[in-house]
Tab-separated table of C-alpha atoms and ligand atoms in Angstrom:
chain	number	residue	atom	x	y	z
A	15	MET	CA	-55.017	-49.745	7.116
A	16	PHE	CA	-55.340	-52.414	4.638
A	17	THR	CA	-59.504	-51.531	4.111
A	18	SER	CA	-61.794	-54.239	2.908
A	19	ASN	CA	-63.216	-51.381	0.298
A	20	GLN	CA	-61.464	-51.628	-2.753
A	21	PRO	CA	-60.314	-47.786	-4.101
A	22	GLU	CA	-58.260	-47.828	-0.515
A	23	CYS	CA	-57.470	-51.273	-1.683
A	24	HIS	CA	-55.861	-49.487	-4.817
A	25	PHE	CA	-54.927	-46.476	-2.971
A	26	SER	CA	-52.875	-48.687	-0.870
A	27	LEU	CA	-50.860	-50.060	-3.854
A	28	VAL	CA	-49.927	-46.517	-5.720
A	29	LEU	CA	-48.217	-44.973	-1.657
A	30	ILE	CA	-46.518	-48.747	-1.568
A	31	SER	CA	-45.049	-47.755	-5.420
A	32	LEU	CA	-44.070	-44.685	-5.040
A	33	LEU	CA	-42.436	-44.893	-1.178
A	34	SER	CA	-40.661	-48.242	-1.943
A	35	CYS	CA	-39.853	-46.643	-5.649
A	36	THR	CA	-38.463	-43.316	-4.177
A	37	THR	CA	-36.832	-43.595	-0.600
A	38	ASN	CA	-33.162	-44.068	0.239
A	39	GLN	CA	-31.978	-43.002	-2.567
A	40	ALA	CA	-29.357	-40.089	-3.501
A	41	ARG	CA	-27.111	-38.537	-5.834
A	42	LEU	CA	-24.305	-37.044	-4.852
A	43	THR	CA	-22.664	-34.219	-7.012
A	44	VAL	CA	-19.999	-32.429	-6.511
A	45	SER	CA	-19.682	-28.317	-8.114
A	46	PRO	CA	-17.600	-27.629	-9.670
A	47	SER	CA	-16.929	-31.034	-11.483
A	48	SER	CA	-13.388	-32.484	-10.829
A	49	SER	CA	-11.605	-34.653	-8.820
A	50	GLN	CA	-8.985	-32.567	-7.768
A	51	PHE	CA	-8.306	-29.594	-6.433
A	52	PHE	CA	-5.690	-26.760	-5.174
A	53	GLU	CA	-5.851	-25.455	-1.598
A	54	GLY	CA	-8.291	-22.984	-0.672
A	55	ASP	CA	-10.534	-23.912	-3.337
A	56	PHE	CA	-14.423	-23.428	-2.858
A	57	VAL	CA	-15.996	-27.240	-3.039
A	58	SER	CA	-20.321	-27.276	-3.312
A	59	LEU	CA	-21.429	-31.104	-2.614
A	60	ASN	CA	-25.183	-32.419	-2.936
A	61	CYS	CA	-26.821	-34.830	-2.220
A	62	GLU	CA	-29.503	-34.876	-4.825
A	63	GLU	CA	-32.476	-36.921	-3.095
A	64	ASP	CA	-35.471	-38.396	-3.472
A	65	ASP	CA	-36.583	-38.537	-0.230
A	66	SER	CA	-35.941	-35.256	1.422
A	67	SER	CA	-37.240	-36.967	5.096
A	68	ALA	CA	-35.600	-39.066	4.925
A	69	GLY	CA	-32.406	-36.408	6.149
A	70	TRP	CA	-29.497	-37.074	4.613
A	71	THR	CA	-26.079	-35.837	5.912
A	72	LEU	CA	-22.822	-35.762	4.251
A	73	ARG	CA	-20.357	-37.585	5.016
A	74	ARG	CA	-16.320	-38.250	4.237
A	75	ASN	CA	-13.379	-39.701	5.419
A	76	THR	CA	-10.041	-38.375	5.890
A	77	SER	CA	-6.723	-40.312	6.467
A	78	LYS	CA	-7.214	-38.714	10.339
A	79	ARG	CA	-10.847	-38.409	11.078
A	80	GLN	CA	-14.091	-41.370	9.921
A	81	ARG	CA	-17.495	-40.745	9.137
A	82	THR	CA	-17.515	-37.548	9.959
A	83	GLN	CA	-20.095	-34.723	9.040
A	84	CYS	CA	-20.575	-31.569	7.003
A	85	GLY	CA	-21.018	-28.209	9.534
A	86	GLY	CA	-21.606	-30.339	12.892
A	87	ASP	CA	-18.077	-31.755	12.506
A	88	GLY	CA	-15.402	-29.349	12.780
A	89	TRP	CA	-15.072	-29.700	9.058
A	90	GLY	CA	-17.176	-27.233	5.919
A	91	GLU	CA	-20.856	-25.032	6.341
A	92	GLY	CA	-23.807	-27.815	6.287
A	93	ALA	CA	-27.263	-26.630	5.892
A	94	GLY	CA	-29.590	-29.808	5.299
A	95	SER	CA	-28.201	-31.811	2.676
A	96	SER	CA	-25.554	-29.110	1.056
A	97	CYS	CA	-22.471	-28.808	2.452
A	98	ASN	CA	-19.806	-26.139	1.112
A	99	ILE	CA	-16.514	-25.948	1.902
A	100	THR	CA	-13.026	-24.217	1.309
A	101	VAL	CA	-11.208	-26.992	1.063
A	102	PHE	CA	-7.736	-27.924	1.979
A	103	THR	CA	-5.067	-31.052	1.868
A	104	GLN	CA	-6.418	-32.658	5.296
A	105	ASP	CA	-9.944	-32.369	3.098
A	106	SER	CA	-8.853	-35.101	0.820
A	107	GLY	CA	-10.614	-37.953	1.304
A	108	VAL	CA	-14.487	-40.023	0.350
A	109	TYR	CA	-16.748	-38.335	0.925
A	110	TRP	CA	-20.663	-39.861	0.020
A	111	CYS	CA	-24.600	-38.558	1.595
A	112	GLU	CA	-26.033	-40.779	4.201
A	113	SER	CA	-29.679	-40.345	5.511
A	114	ARG	CA	-30.824	-41.771	8.683
A	115	GLU	CA	-31.635	-45.245	8.562
A	116	GLY	CA	-28.516	-46.136	7.088
A	117	PRO	CA	-28.986	-45.609	3.159
A	118	ILE	CA	-25.612	-44.491	1.309
A	119	SER	CA	-25.311	-42.320	-2.368
A	120	ASN	CA	-22.090	-42.605	-4.836
A	121	MET	CA	-19.150	-42.216	-3.009
A	122	VAL	CA	-16.324	-39.439	-4.820
A	123	ASN	CA	-12.917	-38.924	-3.938
A	124	LEU	CA	-11.466	-35.565	-3.833
A	125	THR	CA	-8.015	-34.962	-3.666
A	126	VAL	CA	-6.586	-31.400	-2.564
A	127	THR	CA	-3.130	-31.131	-3.588
A	128	GLY	CA	-0.883	-28.413	-1.950
A	129	GLY	CA	0.946	-28.529	-5.260
A	130	SER	CA	0.200	-26.189	-8.095
A	131	VAL	CA	-0.736	-29.156	-10.731
A	132	ILE	CA	-4.186	-30.513	-10.947
A	133	LEU	CA	-6.105	-33.097	-13.514
A	134	GLN	CA	-9.385	-32.047	-13.406
A	135	SER	CA	-11.557	-34.800	-14.631
A	136	PRO	CA	-14.897	-36.400	-14.281
A	137	VAL	CA	-15.633	-36.727	-10.217
A	138	LEU	CA	-19.404	-39.283	-11.095
A	139	PRO	CA	-18.635	-42.668	-13.174
A	140	VAL	CA	-19.120	-41.893	-17.243
A	141	MET	CA	-20.739	-43.601	-19.364
A	142	GLU	CA	-19.676	-46.367	-21.938
A	143	GLY	CA	-19.661	-44.519	-25.578
A	144	ASP	CA	-19.446	-40.872	-24.065
A	145	ASP	CA	-17.135	-38.776	-24.849
A	146	VAL	CA	-14.553	-37.102	-21.463
A	147	THR	CA	-12.000	-34.391	-22.037
A	148	LEU	CA	-9.446	-34.681	-19.444
A	149	LEU	CA	-8.022	-30.787	-18.407
A	150	CYS	CA	-4.638	-30.437	-16.723
A	151	LYS	CA	-4.676	-27.128	-15.040
A	152	THR	CA	-1.846	-24.940	-13.364
A	153	LYS	CA	-2.856	-22.842	-10.370
A	154	THR	CA	-1.410	-19.884	-11.757
A	155	THR	CA	-0.472	-19.731	-14.622
A	156	PRO	CA	-4.189	-18.584	-15.633
A	157	SER	CA	-2.019	-19.387	-20.238
A	158	ASN	CA	-3.119	-22.846	-22.055
A	159	LEU	CA	0.424	-25.308	-21.398
A	160	PRO	CA	1.258	-27.808	-22.868
A	161	ALA	CA	0.468	-31.185	-20.866
A	162	ALA	CA	1.399	-34.346	-20.946
A	163	PHE	CA	-1.226	-37.184	-19.682
A	164	TYR	CA	-0.519	-40.621	-18.036
A	165	LYS	CA	-2.680	-43.292	-17.767
A	166	ASP	CA	-1.956	-45.914	-15.287
A	167	GLY	CA	1.302	-43.945	-15.206
A	168	SER	CA	2.290	-44.911	-18.533
A	169	LEU	CA	2.572	-41.835	-21.365
A	170	ILE	CA	-0.685	-41.675	-22.965
A	171	SER	CA	-0.840	-38.628	-25.206
A	172	ASN	CA	2.020	-35.992	-24.867
A	173	ARG	CA	0.475	-32.871	-26.450
A	174	THR	CA	0.689	-28.646	-27.336
A	175	SER	CA	-2.499	-27.557	-25.051
A	176	ASN	CA	-4.065	-28.879	-21.866
A	177	ASN	CA	-5.894	-30.867	-21.926
A	178	MET	CA	-7.193	-34.079	-24.434
A	179	THR	CA	-10.500	-35.976	-25.424
A	180	ILE	CA	-10.585	-39.273	-24.759
A	181	GLN	CA	-13.683	-40.682	-27.629
A	182	HIS	CA	-16.492	-43.272	-27.153
A	183	VAL	CA	-14.366	-43.953	-23.732
A	184	SER	CA	-14.963	-48.113	-23.292
A	185	ARG	CA	-14.095	-50.515	-20.302
A	186	SER	CA	-10.317	-50.818	-20.894
A	187	ASP	CA	-10.085	-46.484	-20.576
A	188	GLU	CA	-11.165	-47.042	-16.753
A	189	GLY	CA	-7.441	-46.199	-14.626
A	190	LEU	CA	-5.532	-44.018	-12.697
A	191	TYR	CA	-5.196	-40.685	-14.270
A	192	LYS	CA	-1.863	-37.906	-14.007
A	193	CYS	CA	-1.416	-34.818	-15.476
A	194	ASP	CA	2.301	-33.881	-15.891
A	195	ILE	CA	2.773	-29.917	-16.847
A	196	SER	CA	7.144	-28.997	-17.298
A	197	GLY	CA	8.006	-26.695	-15.627
A	198	HIS	CA	5.569	-26.777	-13.014
A	199	GLY	CA	4.558	-29.577	-11.848
A	200	GLU	CA	3.026	-33.119	-11.700
A	201	SER	CA	-0.629	-33.809	-10.672
A	202	PRO	CA	-2.047	-35.929	-8.068
A	203	SER	CA	-3.344	-39.120	-9.410
A	204	SER	CA	-8.115	-39.774	-9.934
A	205	TRP	CA	-9.527	-42.706	-10.669
A	206	ILE	CA	-12.124	-43.102	-13.657
A	207	THR	CA	-15.079	-44.787	-13.135
A	208	VAL	CA	-15.830	-46.243	-16.756
A	209	THR	CA	-20.097	-48.210	-16.556
A	210	GLY	CA	-22.000	-49.681	-18.964
A	211	LYS	CA	-24.581	-48.861	-21.251
A	212	PRO	CA	-27.671	-50.206	-18.871
A	213	THR	CA	-28.488	-52.518	-21.624
A	214	ASN	CA	-25.289	-55.057	-22.610
A	215	LYS	CA	-23.791	-54.878	-19.043
A	216	SER	CA	-20.451	-56.046	-19.686
A	217	PRO	CA	-19.383	-58.726	-17.238
A	218	SER	CA	-15.822	-57.939	-17.563
A	219	THR	CA	-14.962	-56.401	-14.432
A	220	PRO	CA	-16.977	-58.332	-11.706
A	221	THR	CA	-17.271	-54.556	-9.945
A	222	PRO	CA	-19.563	-55.713	-6.470
A	223	VAL	CA	-21.750	-53.203	-6.467
A	224	SER	CA	-25.357	-54.581	-5.923
A	225	THR	CA	-25.347	-54.651	-2.462
A	226	SER	CA	-24.466	-50.514	-2.607
A	227	THR	CA	-28.193	-48.778	-1.214
A	228	SER	CA	-28.463	-51.001	1.922
A	229	ILE	CA	-24.919	-51.264	3.345
A	230	PRO	CA	-22.183	-48.936	3.301
A	231	THR	CA	-19.403	-51.381	2.290
A	232	SER	CA	-16.316	-51.787	3.578
A	233	ALA	CA	-16.332	-52.462	0.020
A	234	THR	CA	-14.428	-51.370	-3.202
A	235	ARG	CA	-12.910	-48.485	-4.207
A	236	PRO	CA	-15.760	-45.017	-4.754
A	237	GLY	CA	-16.128	-45.213	-8.203
A	238	SER	CA	-17.711	-49.260	-8.692
A	239	SER	CA	-20.592	-47.307	-6.859
A	240	VAL	CA	-21.628	-45.855	-9.388
A	241	LEU	CA	-25.554	-43.958	-9.737
A	242	LEU	CA	-26.181	-46.305	-12.065
A	243	HIS	CA	-25.175	-49.633	-10.979
A	244	VAL	CA	-27.093	-48.313	-7.279
A	245	LEU	CA	-30.109	-46.713	-10.405
A	246	ILE	CA	-29.884	-50.391	-11.942
A	247	SER	CA	-29.698	-52.217	-8.192
A	248	VAL	CA	-32.623	-50.294	-6.155
A	249	GLY	CA	-35.013	-50.148	-9.617
A	250	SER	CA	-34.519	-54.497	-9.563
A	251	VAL	CA	-35.011	-54.295	-5.691
A	252	CYS	CA	-37.777	-52.163	-6.331
A	253	VAL	CA	-39.621	-54.291	-8.984
A	254	LEU	CA	-39.305	-57.247	-6.596
A	255	VAL	CA	-40.556	-55.476	-3.718
A	256	LEU	CA	-42.943	-53.912	-5.841
A	257	LEU	CA	-44.238	-57.161	-7.201
A	258	VAL	CA	-44.661	-59.493	-3.770
A	259	LEU	CA	-46.763	-56.222	-2.179
A	260	LEU	CA	-49.080	-56.718	-5.133
A	261	VAL	CA	-49.786	-59.865	-4.627
A	262	LEU	CA	-49.717	-59.265	-0.976
A	263	LEU	CA	-51.807	-56.913	-1.495
A	264	VAL	CA	-54.513	-58.070	-4.272
A	265	ARG	CA	-54.931	-61.618	-1.911
A	266	GLN	CA	-55.891	-59.372	1.206
A	267	CYS	CA	-57.925	-57.191	-1.298
A	268	ASN	CA	-59.431	-60.201	-2.298
A	269	HIS	CA	-59.800	-62.200	0.958
A	270	ARG	CA	-61.962	-58.683	2.178
A	271	LYS	CA	-64.379	-58.164	-0.174
A	272	PRO	CA	-64.386	-61.052	-3.086
A	273	GLU	CA	-67.491	-59.120	-4.871
A	274	ALA	CA	-64.402	-56.665	-5.837
A	275	ASP	CA	-62.565	-59.595	-8.004
A	276	GLN	CA	-64.050	-57.740	-11.145
A	277	GLY	CA	-62.440	-54.388	-10.672
A	278	LYS	CA	-58.862	-55.556	-10.428
A	279	ALA	CA	-59.738	-57.815	-13.161
A	280	ALA	CA	-59.149	-54.960	-14.857
A	281	ARG	CA	-55.663	-53.967	-13.291
B	2	NAG	C1	-23.104	-23.441	-0.627
B	2	NAG	O1	-22.786	-21.452	-1.722
B	2	NAG	C2	-23.971	-21.423	-3.030
B	2	NAG	C3	-22.736	-20.935	-3.776
B	2	NAG	O2	-22.061	-19.614	-3.037
B	2	NAG	C4	-24.712	-21.010	-1.889
B	2	NAG	O3	-25.851	-20.366	-2.933
B	2	NAG	C5	-25.195	-22.002	-0.654
B	2	NAG	O4	-26.500	-21.113	0.000
B	2	NAG	C6	-24.525	-22.448	0.323
B	2	NAG	N1	-24.964	-23.745	1.161
B	2	NAG	C7	-25.068	-24.001	2.417
B	2	NAG	C8	-25.176	-25.465	2.916
B	2	NAG	O5	-23.752	-23.108	3.304
B	3	NAG	C1	6.664	-34.213	-24.641
B	3	NAG	O1	7.158	-33.329	-26.003
B	3	NAG	C2	8.228	-32.868	-25.827
B	3	NAG	C3	8.418	-31.900	-27.319
B	3	NAG	O2	8.507	-32.554	-28.400
B	3	NAG	C4	9.354	-32.513	-25.426
B	3	NAG	O3	9.839	-32.404	-25.345
B	3	NAG	C5	8.467	-33.104	-23.997
B	3	NAG	O4	9.708	-34.288	-23.398
B	3	NAG	C6	7.735	-34.409	-24.356
B	3	NAG	N1	7.052	-34.891	-23.107
B	3	NAG	C7	6.918	-35.872	-22.586
B	3	NAG	C8	6.697	-36.674	-21.015
B	3	NAG	O5	7.195	-37.216	-23.489
B	4	NAG	C1	-8.535	-27.304	-25.773
B	4	NAG	O1	-7.125	-26.598	-26.038
B	4	NAG	C2	-7.323	-26.931	-26.675
B	4	NAG	C3	-6.269	-26.615	-27.910
B	4	NAG	O2	-5.788	-26.763	-29.317
B	4	NAG	C4	-7.913	-24.535	-26.340
B	4	NAG	O3	-8.719	-24.180	-27.865
B	4	NAG	C5	-9.172	-24.913	-25.627
B	4	NAG	O4	-9.619	-23.972	-25.573
B	4	NAG	C6	-9.087	-26.051	-24.857
B	4	NAG	N1	-9.755	-26.279	-23.414
B	4	NAG	C7	-10.338	-26.039	-22.739
B	4	NAG	C8	-11.518	-25.957	-21.991
B	4	NAG	O5	-8.730	-25.398	-22.014
B	5	NAG	C1	-14.768	-45.066	6.279
B	5	NAG	O1	-14.299	-45.737	7.502
B	5	NAG	C2	-15.326	-46.637	8.172
B	5	NAG	C3	-14.251	-46.272	9.540
B	5	NAG	O2	-13.253	-46.621	9.310
B	5	NAG	C4	-15.199	-47.447	7.365
B	5	NAG	O3	-15.860	-48.995	7.906
B	5	NAG	C5	-15.913	-47.420	5.932
B	5	NAG	O4	-16.123	-48.313	4.885
B	5	NAG	C6	-15.588	-46.042	4.733
B	5	NAG	N1	-15.991	-45.544	4.263
B	5	NAG	C7	-15.168	-45.363	2.773
B	5	NAG	C8	-16.673	-44.791	1.891
B	5	NAG	O5	-14.769	-45.959	3.104
B	6	NAG	C1	-9.228	-42.692	-3.556
B	6	NAG	O1	-8.342	-42.258	-4.864
B	6	NAG	C2	-6.702	-42.909	-4.632
B	6	NAG	C3	-5.837	-42.588	-5.421
B	6	NAG	O2	-6.752	-42.925	-6.675
B	6	NAG	C4	-7.137	-44.207	-3.903
B	6	NAG	O3	-5.356	-44.131	-3.279
B	6	NAG	C5	-7.681	-44.819	-3.464
B	6	NAG	O4	-7.738	-45.880	-2.773
B	6	NAG	C6	-9.360	-44.060	-3.333
B	6	NAG	N1	-10.038	-43.914	-2.553
B	6	NAG	C7	-10.875	-45.465	-2.183
B	6	NAG	C8	-11.735	-45.447	-1.336
B	6	NAG	O5	-10.850	-46.301	-2.731
């Protein structure tokens, strides 16, 4: 593969950069964007992948069965990396995308309730500083009913409407949220995960995510396998791999054809 010919050395470098930076990444998105659903709701799951040849599939763990695949294992309608499912309570669980080689995407925790109230909260981690709107919905009544919102079991807001906005979220807003509509009932609880800005990563919460791209972890809440962190760790792995490859290739090219040195110095 390595020829002594300099343009091809460069070509190898470019190729390897592209490969090492674009493979094995996917992002699981949920539509409609919510972590809670009523029975009978239609949910679309999608692995947004950089490398479709990696063969991404959608998988899930529920309380009954582990690591089952969309389409083939008795749930969902799957075509490649997308999956449609009409959900029932037994579909509650952790969902993720997995490539043939093993790397996994972010995980999302979906809860389907047989009850009549859901909390519509962000299913993906939210960025520090963003505004987050929580919506408390009933299955039957379309109108905007007064709702109470709770975080980690404590009342945080008793509203005259069905929604509340948390402005400029910070790490301290991370937690387990639910809502309650008088006369209709309580929603299930869902985690809201807040990720630090890439530049000033808060050390306060040690979320063990650094290996989330390579090992289907026994780790952590799914919330902590945040897209951002995945991207950051993939990014740094990428840079490292690239540096090593660069050094090796440059040496290889030098070794094979010393007179190519000049051209290389121009890089
Ligand atoms: C899922 O549903 C969407 C919208 O109804 C449709 O466009 C898409 O083709 C479906 N995907 C699969 C895999 O069935
Ligand atoms: C919310 O406020 C209403 C009206 O003030 C009150 O009746 C209700 O009990 C409050 N709910 C909670 C959960 O505190
Ligand atoms: C949120 O509540 C306000 C009333 O306070 C209402 O005007 C608005 O439509 C509600 N938003 C949603 C998404 O229901
Ligand atoms: C799914 O279940 C398998 C088998 O119990 C377990 O090893 C794995 O960690 C689980 N994955 C998630 C994302 O919970
Ligand atoms: C998913 O969310 C539920 C409810 O918040 C939580 O109890 C559970 O631990 C989460 N699942 C995982 C794998 O962390």
